[in-house]
C-alpha positions as protocol buffer text, in pm:
chain_id: "A"
residue {
  index: 1
  type: UNK
  ca { x: 1061 y: 3001 z: 343 }
}
residue {
  index: 2
  type: UNK
  ca { x: 690 y: 3069 z: 281 }
}
residue {
  index: 3
  type: UNK
  ca { x: 769 y: 3438 z: 230 }
}
residue {
  index: 4
  type: UNK
  ca { x: 1032 y: 3356 z: -32 }
}
residue {
  index: 5
  type: UNK
  ca { x: 781 y: 3135 z: -217 }
}
residue {
  index: 6
  type: UNK
  ca { x: 517 y: 3411 z: -200 }
}
residue {
  index: 7
  type: UNK
  ca { x: 753 y: 3691 z: -307 }
}
residue {
  index: 8
  type: UNK
  ca { x: 898 y: 3499 z: -601 }
}
residue {
  index: 9
  type: UNK
  ca { x: 551 y: 3374 z: -692 }
}
residue {
  index: 10
  type: UNK
  ca { x: 422 y: 3732 z: -707 }
}
residue {
  index: 11
  type: UNK
  ca { x: 729 y: 3845 z: -904 }
}
residue {
  index: 12
  type: UNK
  ca { x: 684 y: 3554 z: -1144 }
}
residue {
  index: 13
  type: UNK
  ca { x: 317 y: 3645 z: -1195 }
}
residue {
  index: 14
  type: UNK
  ca { x: 397 y: 4007 z: -1279 }
}
residue {
  index: 15
  type: UNK
  ca { x: 686 y: 3911 z: -1507 }
}
residue {
  index: 16
  type: UNK
  ca { x: 478 y: 3639 z: -1674 }
}
residue {
  index: 17
  type: UNK
  ca { x: 204 y: 3888 z: -1757 }
}
residue {
  index: 18
  type: UNK
  ca { x: 460 y: 4141 z: -1887 }
}
residue {
  index: 19
  type: UNK
  ca { x: 627 y: 3870 z: -2097 }
}
residue {
  index: 20
  type: UNK
  ca { x: 288 y: 3763 z: -2231 }
}
residue {
  index: 21
  type: UNK
  ca { x: 196 y: 4120 z: -2328 }
}
residue {
  index: 22
  type: UNK
  ca { x: 527 y: 4167 z: -2511 }
}
residue {
  index: 23
  type: UNK
  ca { x: 476 y: 3829 z: -2682 }
}
residue {
  index: 24
  type: UNK
  ca { x: 127 y: 3930 z: -2797 }
}
residue {
  index: 25
  type: UNK
  ca { x: 263 y: 4256 z: -2938 }
}
residue {
  index: 26
  type: UNK
  ca { x: 532 y: 4058 z: -3122 }
}
residue {
  index: 27
  type: UNK
  ca { x: 292 y: 3793 z: -3254 }
}
residue {
  index: 28
  type: UNK
  ca { x: 52 y: 4060 z: -3379 }
}
residue {
  index: 29
  type: UNK
  ca { x: 338 y: 4210 z: -3579 }
}
residue {
  index: 30
  type: UNK
  ca { x: 348 y: 4539 z: -3389 }
}
residue {
  index: 31
  type: UNK
  ca { x: 717 y: 4504 z: -3294 }
}
residue {
  index: 32
  type: UNK
  ca { x: 1007 y: 4278 z: -3387 }
}
residue {
  index: 33
  type: UNK
  ca { x: 1152 y: 4020 z: -3151 }
}
residue {
  index: 34
  type: UNK
  ca { x: 1378 y: 4223 z: -2925 }
}
residue {
  index: 35
  type: UNK
  ca { x: 1616 y: 4228 z: -2633 }
}
residue {
  index: 36
  type: UNK
  ca { x: 1335 y: 4332 z: -2396 }
}
residue {
  index: 37
  type: UNK
  ca { x: 1143 y: 4013 z: -2476 }
}
residue {
  index: 38
  type: UNK
  ca { x: 1448 y: 3798 z: -2408 }
}
residue {
  index: 39
  type: UNK
  ca { x: 1539 y: 3990 z: -2092 }
}
residue {
  index: 40
  type: UNK
  ca { x: 1191 y: 3963 z: -1941 }
}
residue {
  index: 41
  type: UNK
  ca { x: 1181 y: 3594 z: -2033 }
}
residue {
  index: 42
  type: UNK
  ca { x: 1524 y: 3530 z: -1882 }
}
residue {
  index: 43
  type: UNK
  ca { x: 1446 y: 3710 z: -1556 }
}
residue {
  index: 44
  type: UNK
  ca { x: 1108 y: 3532 z: -1548 }
}
residue {
  index: 45
  type: UNK
  ca { x: 1269 y: 3190 z: -1584 }
}
residue {
  index: 46
  type: UNK
  ca { x: 1507 y: 3270 z: -1297 }
}
residue {
  index: 47
  type: UNK
  ca { x: 1229 y: 3393 z: -1066 }
}
residue {
  index: 48
  type: UNK
  ca { x: 1010 y: 3095 z: -1160 }
}
residue {
  index: 49
  type: UNK
  ca { x: 1296 y: 2856 z: -1090 }
}
residue {
  index: 50
  type: UNK
  ca { x: 1363 y: 3009 z: -747 }
}
residue {
  index: 51
  type: UNK
  ca { x: 990 y: 2998 z: -671 }
}
residue {
  index: 52
  type: UNK
  ca { x: 971 y: 2632 z: -778 }
}
residue {
  index: 53
  type: UNK
  ca { x: 1277 y: 2518 z: -580 }
}
residue {
  index: 54
  type: UNK
  ca { x: 1155 y: 2678 z: -259 }
}
residue {
  index: 55
  type: UNK
  ca { x: 794 y: 2565 z: -315 }
}
residue {
  index: 56
  type: UNK
  ca { x: 902 y: 2204 z: -372 }
}
residue {
  index: 57
  type: UNK
  ca { x: 1128 y: 2217 z: -66 }
}
residue {
  index: 58
  type: UNK
  ca { x: 841 y: 2354 z: 142 }
}
residue {
  index: 59
  type: UNK
  ca { x: 603 y: 2091 z: 5 }
}
residue {
  index: 60
  type: UNK
  ca { x: 843 y: 1809 z: 100 }
}
residue {
  index: 61
  type: UNK
  ca { x: 895 y: 1953 z: 449 }
}
residue {
  index: 62
  type: UNK
  ca { x: 519 y: 1985 z: 502 }
}
residue {
  index: 63
  type: UNK
  ca { x: 463 y: 1624 z: 388 }
}
residue {
  index: 64
  type: UNK
  ca { x: 729 y: 1497 z: 626 }
}
residue {
  index: 65
  type: UNK
  ca { x: 586 y: 1693 z: 915 }
}
residue {
  index: 66
  type: UNK
  ca { x: 221 y: 1601 z: 868 }
}
residue {
  index: 67
  type: UNK
  ca { x: 184 y: 1265 z: 692 }
}
residue {
  index: 68
  type: UNK
  ca { x: -189 y: 1238 z: 766 }
}
residue {
  index: 69
  type: UNK
  ca { x: -299 y: 1575 z: 629 }
}
residue {
  index: 70
  type: UNK
  ca { x: -644 y: 1456 z: 521 }
}
residue {
  index: 71
  type: UNK
  ca { x: -864 y: 1660 z: 751 }
}
residue {
  index: 72
  type: UNK
  ca { x: -948 y: 1919 z: 487 }
}
residue {
  index: 73
  type: UNK
  ca { x: -1015 y: 1738 z: 157 }
}
residue {
  index: 74
  type: UNK
  ca { x: -1124 y: 2051 z: -30 }
}
residue {
  index: 75
  type: UNK
  ca { x: -809 y: 2237 z: 76 }
}
residue {
  index: 76
  type: UNK
  ca { x: -597 y: 1933 z: -6 }
}
residue {
  index: 77
  type: UNK
  ca { x: -748 y: 1916 z: -356 }
}
residue {
  index: 78
  type: UNK
  ca { x: -646 y: 2274 z: -431 }
}
residue {
  index: 79
  type: UNK
  ca { x: -299 y: 2205 z: -287 }
}
residue {
  index: 80
  type: UNK
  ca { x: -261 y: 1898 z: -507 }
}
residue {
  index: 81
  type: UNK
  ca { x: -377 y: 2097 z: -811 }
}
residue {
  index: 82
  type: UNK
  ca { x: -142 y: 2382 z: -724 }
}
residue {
  index: 83
  type: UNK
  ca { x: 153 y: 2144 z: -671 }
}
residue {
  index: 84
  type: UNK
  ca { x: 88 y: 1939 z: -985 }
}
residue {
  index: 85
  type: UNK
  ca { x: 38 y: 2244 z: -1206 }
}
residue {
  index: 86
  type: UNK
  ca { x: 355 y: 2398 z: -1059 }
}
residue {
  index: 87
  type: UNK
  ca { x: 557 y: 2087 z: -1143 }
}
residue {
  index: 88
  type: UNK
  ca { x: 413 y: 2076 z: -1497 }
}
residue {
  index: 89
  type: UNK
  ca { x: 492 y: 2447 z: -1533 }
}
residue {
  index: 90
  type: UNK
  ca { x: 859 y: 2362 z: -1483 }
}
residue {
  index: 91
  type: UNK
  ca { x: 840 y: 2087 z: -1744 }
}
residue {
  index: 92
  type: UNK
  ca { x: 658 y: 2309 z: -1995 }
}
residue {
  index: 93
  type: UNK
  ca { x: 905 y: 2591 z: -1928 }
}
residue {
  index: 94
  type: UNK
  ca { x: 1179 y: 2366 z: -2064 }
}
residue {
  index: 95
  type: UNK
  ca { x: 968 y: 2281 z: -2372 }
}
residue {
  index: 96
  type: UNK
  ca { x: 886 y: 2650 z: -2418 }
}
residue {
  index: 97
  type: UNK
  ca { x: 1256 y: 2741 z: -2421 }
}
residue {
  index: 98
  type: UNK
  ca { x: 1336 y: 2447 z: -2652 }
}
residue {
  index: 99
  type: UNK
  ca { x: 1080 y: 2536 z: -2922 }
}
residue {
  index: 100
  type: UNK
  ca { x: 1183 y: 2902 z: -2913 }
}
residue {
  index: 101
  type: UNK
  ca { x: 1550 y: 2808 z: -2957 }
}
residue {
  index: 102
  type: UNK
  ca { x: 1461 y: 2566 z: -3239 }
}
residue {
  index: 103
  type: UNK
  ca { x: 1257 y: 2839 z: -3406 }
}
residue {
  index: 104
  type: UNK
  ca { x: 1538 y: 3095 z: -3374 }
}
residue {
  index: 105
  type: UNK
  ca { x: 1796 y: 2852 z: -3514 }
}
residue {
  index: 106
  type: UNK
  ca { x: 1554 y: 2762 z: -3795 }
}
residue {
  index: 107
  type: UNK
  ca { x: 1647 y: 2397 z: -3747 }
}
residue {
  index: 108
  type: UNK
  ca { x: 1288 y: 2293 z: -3807 }
}
residue {
  index: 109
  type: UNK
  ca { x: 1036 y: 2472 z: -4023 }
}
residue {
  index: 110
  type: UNK
  ca { x: 704 y: 2400 z: -4185 }
}
residue {
  index: 111
  type: UNK
  ca { x: 348 y: 2331 z: -4083 }
}
residue {
  index: 112
  type: UNK
  ca { x: 428 y: 2043 z: -3848 }
}
residue {
  index: 113
  type: UNK
  ca { x: 676 y: 2255 z: -3650 }
}
residue {
  index: 114
  type: UNK
  ca { x: 427 y: 2544 z: -3639 }
}
residue {
  index: 115
  type: UNK
  ca { x: 161 y: 2312 z: -3496 }
}
residue {
  index: 116
  type: UNK
  ca { x: 411 y: 2174 z: -3241 }
}
residue {
  index: 117
  type: UNK
  ca { x: 517 y: 2528 z: -3144 }
}
residue {
  index: 118
  type: UNK
  ca { x: 158 y: 2646 z: -3093 }
}
residue {
  index: 119
  type: UNK
  ca { x: 69 y: 2327 z: -2901 }
}
residue {
  index: 120
  type: UNK
  ca { x: 364 y: 2368 z: -2665 }
}
residue {
  index: 121
  type: UNK
  ca { x: 287 y: 2738 z: -2612 }
}
residue {
  index: 122
  type: UNK
  ca { x: -82 y: 2666 z: -2555 }
}
residue {
  index: 123
  type: UNK
  ca { x: 1 y: 2390 z: -2306 }
}
residue {
  index: 124
  type: UNK
  ca { x: 252 y: 2611 z: -2126 }
}
residue {
  index: 125
  type: UNK
  ca { x: 17 y: 2908 z: -2092 }
}
residue {
  index: 126
  type: UNK
  ca { x: -272 y: 2679 z: -1995 }
}
residue {
  index: 127
  type: UNK
  ca { x: -70 y: 2509 z: -1720 }
}
residue {
  index: 128
  type: UNK
  ca { x: 63 y: 2842 z: -1589 }
}
residue {
  index: 129
  type: UNK
  ca { x: -291 y: 2982 z: -1602 }
}
residue {
  index: 130
  type: UNK
  ca { x: -422 y: 2683 z: -1408 }
}
residue {
  index: 131
  type: UNK
  ca { x: -148 y: 2727 z: -1148 }
}
residue {
  index: 132
  type: UNK
  ca { x: -224 y: 3098 z: -1119 }
}
residue {
  index: 133
  type: UNK
  ca { x: -600 y: 3032 z: -1099 }
}
residue {
  index: 134
  type: UNK
  ca { x: -538 y: 2838 z: -778 }
}
residue {
  index: 135
  type: UNK
  ca { x: -252 y: 3038 z: -631 }
}
residue {
  index: 136
  type: UNK
  ca { x: -344 y: 3403 z: -705 }
}
residue {
  index: 137
  type: UNK
  ca { x: -661 y: 3404 z: -490 }
}
residue {
  index: 138
  type: UNK
  ca { x: -466 y: 3236 z: -208 }
}
residue {
  index: 139
  type: UNK
  ca { x: -198 y: 3501 z: -246 }
}
residue {
  index: 140
  type: UNK
  ca { x: -458 y: 3777 z: -203 }
}
residue {
  index: 141
  type: UNK
  ca { x: -578 y: 3608 z: 116 }
}
residue {
  index: 142
  type: UNK
  ca { x: -225 y: 3586 z: 258 }
}
residue {
  index: 143
  type: UNK
  ca { x: -166 y: 3952 z: 176 }
}
residue {
  index: 144
  type: UNK
  ca { x: -484 y: 4044 z: 364 }
}
residue {
  index: 145
  type: UNK
  ca { x: -662 y: 4179 z: 56 }
}
residue {
  index: 146
  type: UNK
  ca { x: -952 y: 3935 z: 108 }
}
residue {
  index: 147
  type: UNK
  ca { x: -1081 y: 3932 z: 462 }
}
residue {
  index: 148
  type: UNK
  ca { x: -1432 y: 3793 z: 434 }
}
residue {
  index: 149
  type: UNK
  ca { x: -1489 y: 3428 z: 348 }
}
residue {
  index: 150
  type: UNK
  ca { x: -1779 y: 3511 z: 114 }
}
residue {
  index: 151
  type: UNK
  ca { x: -1550 y: 3729 z: -103 }
}
residue {
  index: 152
  type: UNK
  ca { x: -1321 y: 3436 z: -190 }
}
residue {
  index: 153
  type: UNK
  ca { x: -1552 y: 3273 z: -451 }
}
residue {
  index: 154
  type: UNK
  ca { x: -1599 y: 3611 z: -622 }
}
residue {
  index: 155
  type: UNK
  ca { x: -1222 y: 3660 z: -634 }
}
residue {
  index: 156
  type: UNK
  ca { x: -1177 y: 3311 z: -779 }
}
residue {
  index: 157
  type: UNK
  ca { x: -1437 y: 3378 z: -1052 }
}
residue {
  index: 158
  type: UNK
  ca { x: -1275 y: 3710 z: -1141 }
}
residue {
  index: 159
  type: UNK
  ca { x: -931 y: 3549 z: -1149 }
}
residue {
  index: 160
  type: UNK
  ca { x: -1058 y: 3272 z: -1378 }
}
residue {
  index: 161
  type: UNK
  ca { x: -1221 y: 3522 z: -1614 }
}
residue {
  index: 162
  type: UNK
  ca { x: -911 y: 3743 z: -1637 }
}
residue {
  index: 163
  type: UNK
  ca { x: -680 y: 3446 z: -1689 }
}
residue {
  index: 164
  type: UNK
  ca { x: -917 y: 3297 z: -1948 }
}
residue {
  index: 165
  type: UNK
  ca { x: -924 y: 3626 z: -2141 }
}
residue {
  index: 166
  type: UNK
  ca { x: -545 y: 3649 z: -2130 }
}
residue {
  index: 167
  type: UNK
  ca { x: -519 y: 3293 z: -2263 }
}
residue {
  index: 168
  type: UNK
  ca { x: -760 y: 3368 z: -2548 }
}
residue {
  index: 169
  type: UNK
  ca { x: -579 y: 3690 z: -2647 }
}
residue {
  index: 170
  type: UNK
  ca { x: -243 y: 3512 z: -2641 }
}
residue {
  index: 171
  type: UNK
  ca { x: -365 y: 3219 z: -2850 }
}
residue {
  index: 172
  type: UNK
  ca { x: -536 y: 3448 z: -3103 }
}
residue {
  index: 173
  type: UNK
  ca { x: -211 y: 3645 z: -3143 }
}
residue {
  index: 174
  type: UNK
  ca { x: -22 y: 3314 z: -3193 }
}
residue {
  index: 175
  type: UNK
  ca { x: -268 y: 3197 z: -3455 }
}
residue {
  index: 176
  type: UNK
  ca { x: -247 y: 3533 z: -3635 }
}
residue {
  index: 177
  type: UNK
  ca { x: 133 y: 3506 z: -3633 }
}
residue {
  index: 178
  type: UNK
  ca { x: 156 y: 3149 z: -3759 }
}
residue {
  index: 179
  type: UNK
  ca { x: -113 y: 3183 z: -4027 }
}
residue {
  index: 180
  type: UNK
  ca { x: 25 y: 3509 z: -4169 }
}
């Protein structure tokens, strides 16, 4: 079950980044909204859902097996952060889909809807980024890419910088889109 979580987590990460790049290109006005955007988003939501179901199942099984897992508080903190951000990712995924569908149907328009849309998107990308900031370095360790303990903090810093830059680029493209 751990392998399924890891595989679908890695797939979700790659698809999320691809979806984000296509979204930035759209928001910057370099291409119209297209089938490729919807397809990547649809496949991403399926892979994320599979990842979440198996991760939650694994989390419940681990809790049942070891009810006193308090020996490693630092590790537990990152697990709690990873679990909480994963659960909120699922919630924000639903909001993300809802505001996109409302925008496409043009049910709501105006400044207030634009602010709501940007806030939901910012929250969604921030939560996913937080989840990835914790889980991507762990994924590199499980794949064997990081072998020395002293390399882990460097990997975490690099991951945080890359994810922060992606978040900034995405939000700037959103602001450009909504203010144009």
